[in-house]
PDB file of C-alpha atoms in Angstrom:
ATOM      1  CA  UNK A  20      86.763  86.984 115.005  1.00  0.00           C
ATOM      2  CA  UNK A  21      87.706  90.634 115.007  1.00  0.00           C
ATOM      3  CA  UNK A  22      88.600  92.625 118.479  1.00  0.00           C
ATOM      4  CA  UNK A  23      88.264  96.860 118.029  1.00  0.00           C
ATOM      5  CA  UNK A  24      89.909  99.607 120.120  1.00  0.00           C
ATOM      6  CA  UNK A  25      89.661 103.359 120.050  1.00  0.00           C
ATOM      7  CA  UNK A  26      92.827 104.866 121.502  1.00  0.00           C
ATOM      8  CA  UNK A  27      94.333 107.920 121.211  1.00  0.00           C
ATOM      9  CA  UNK A  28      97.741 108.351 119.355  1.00  0.00           C
ATOM     10  CA  UNK A  29     100.312 110.468 117.626  1.00  0.00           C
ATOM     11  CA  UNK A  30     100.057 110.853 113.449  1.00  0.00           C
ATOM     12  CA  UNK A  31     101.838 113.214 111.085  1.00  0.00           C
ATOM     13  CA  UNK A  32      99.864 115.972 109.158  1.00  0.00           C
ATOM     14  CA  UNK A  33     100.776 116.295 105.947  1.00  0.00           C
ATOM     15  CA  UNK A  34      99.168 120.100 105.999  1.00  0.00           C
ATOM     16  CA  UNK A  35     101.287 121.387 109.457  1.00  0.00           C
ATOM     17  CA  UNK A  36     103.989 119.200 108.779  1.00  0.00           C
ATOM     18  CA  UNK A  37     103.716 118.322 112.606  1.00  0.00           C
ATOM     19  CA  UNK A  38     102.620 115.729 114.982  1.00  0.00           C
ATOM     20  CA  UNK A  39      99.398 115.687 116.255  1.00  0.00           C
ATOM     21  CA  UNK A  40      97.195 114.131 118.750  1.00  0.00           C
ATOM     22  CA  UNK A  41      94.368 111.754 117.413  1.00  0.00           C
ATOM     23  CA  UNK A  42      91.700 109.009 118.090  1.00  0.00           C
ATOM     24  CA  UNK A  43      93.025 105.614 116.185  1.00  0.00           C
ATOM     25  CA  UNK A  44      90.840 102.638 115.698  1.00  0.00           C
ATOM     26  CA  UNK A  45      93.028  99.379 116.284  1.00  0.00           C
ATOM     27  CA  UNK A  46      91.525  96.285 114.767  1.00  0.00           C
ATOM     28  CA  UNK A  47      92.772  92.838 115.351  1.00  0.00           C
ATOM     29  CA  UNK A  48      91.285  90.287 112.929  1.00  0.00           C
ATOM     30  CA  UNK A  49      91.547  86.441 112.619  1.00  0.00           C
ATOM     31  CA  UNK A  50      89.794  84.729 109.709  1.00  0.00           C
ATOM     32  CA  UNK A  51      90.306  81.783 107.717  1.00  0.00           C
ATOM     33  CA  UNK A  52      92.601  84.134 105.569  1.00  0.00           C
ATOM     34  CA  UNK A  53      95.078  84.868 108.499  1.00  0.00           C
ATOM     35  CA  UNK A  54      95.631  87.578 110.781  1.00  0.00           C
ATOM     36  CA  UNK A  55      95.918  90.984 110.408  1.00  0.00           C
ATOM     37  CA  UNK A  56      96.435  94.196 112.572  1.00  0.00           C
ATOM     38  CA  UNK A  57      95.003  97.842 111.047  1.00  0.00           C
ATOM     39  CA  UNK A  58      95.260 101.024 112.079  1.00  0.00           C
ATOM     40  CA  UNK A  59      92.897 103.950 111.171  1.00  0.00           C
ATOM     41  CA  UNK A  60      92.950 107.288 111.777  1.00  0.00           C
ATOM     42  CA  UNK A  61      89.463 108.154 109.965  1.00  0.00           C
ATOM     43  CA  UNK A  62      91.137 108.766 106.305  1.00  0.00           C
ATOM     44  CA  UNK A  63      94.017 106.485 105.865  1.00  0.00           C
ATOM     45  CA  UNK A  64      93.899 102.268 107.247  1.00  0.00           C
ATOM     46  CA  UNK A  65      97.494 100.645 107.490  1.00  0.00           C
ATOM     47  CA  UNK A  66      96.830  96.791 107.901  1.00  0.00           C
ATOM     48  CA  UNK A  67      99.937  94.790 108.577  1.00  0.00           C
ATOM     49  CA  UNK A  68      99.780  90.740 107.953  1.00  0.00           C
ATOM     50  CA  UNK A  69     100.844  89.141 111.543  1.00  0.00           C
ATOM     51  CA  UNK A  70     102.201  85.525 110.263  1.00  0.00           C
ATOM     52  CA  UNK A  71     105.286  86.975 108.468  1.00  0.00           C
ATOM     53  CA  UNK A  72     105.731  88.329 112.103  1.00  0.00           C
ATOM     54  CA  UNK A  73     104.927  85.648 113.989  1.00  0.00           C
ATOM     55  CA  UNK A  74     107.433  83.449 111.938  1.00  0.00           C
ATOM     56  CA  UNK A  75     110.148  86.281 112.960  1.00  0.00           C
ATOM     57  CA  UNK A  76     109.614  86.174 116.277  1.00  0.00           C
ATOM     58  CA  UNK A  77     109.478  82.084 116.492  1.00  0.00           C
ATOM     59  CA  UNK A  78     112.570  81.739 114.487  1.00  0.00           C
ATOM     60  CA  UNK A  79     115.713  80.926 116.535  1.00  0.00           C
ATOM     61  CA  UNK A  80     118.314  83.791 117.789  1.00  0.00           C
ATOM     62  CA  UNK A  81     122.121  82.747 117.111  1.00  0.00           C
TER      63      UNK A  81
END
């Protein structure tokens, strides 16, 4: 299962050395291999597996 949402966000532009507003695609994927969160701005994709984050959040605090 994949959920996709277009949002407006800030990204760093290497050419102008400034932050700029752009449209980002946020994709949450759940399949047999696990769950992940992807952020795409048209040319770059950052994918983060969610299992390590879930384990960290479920870990008891001292």
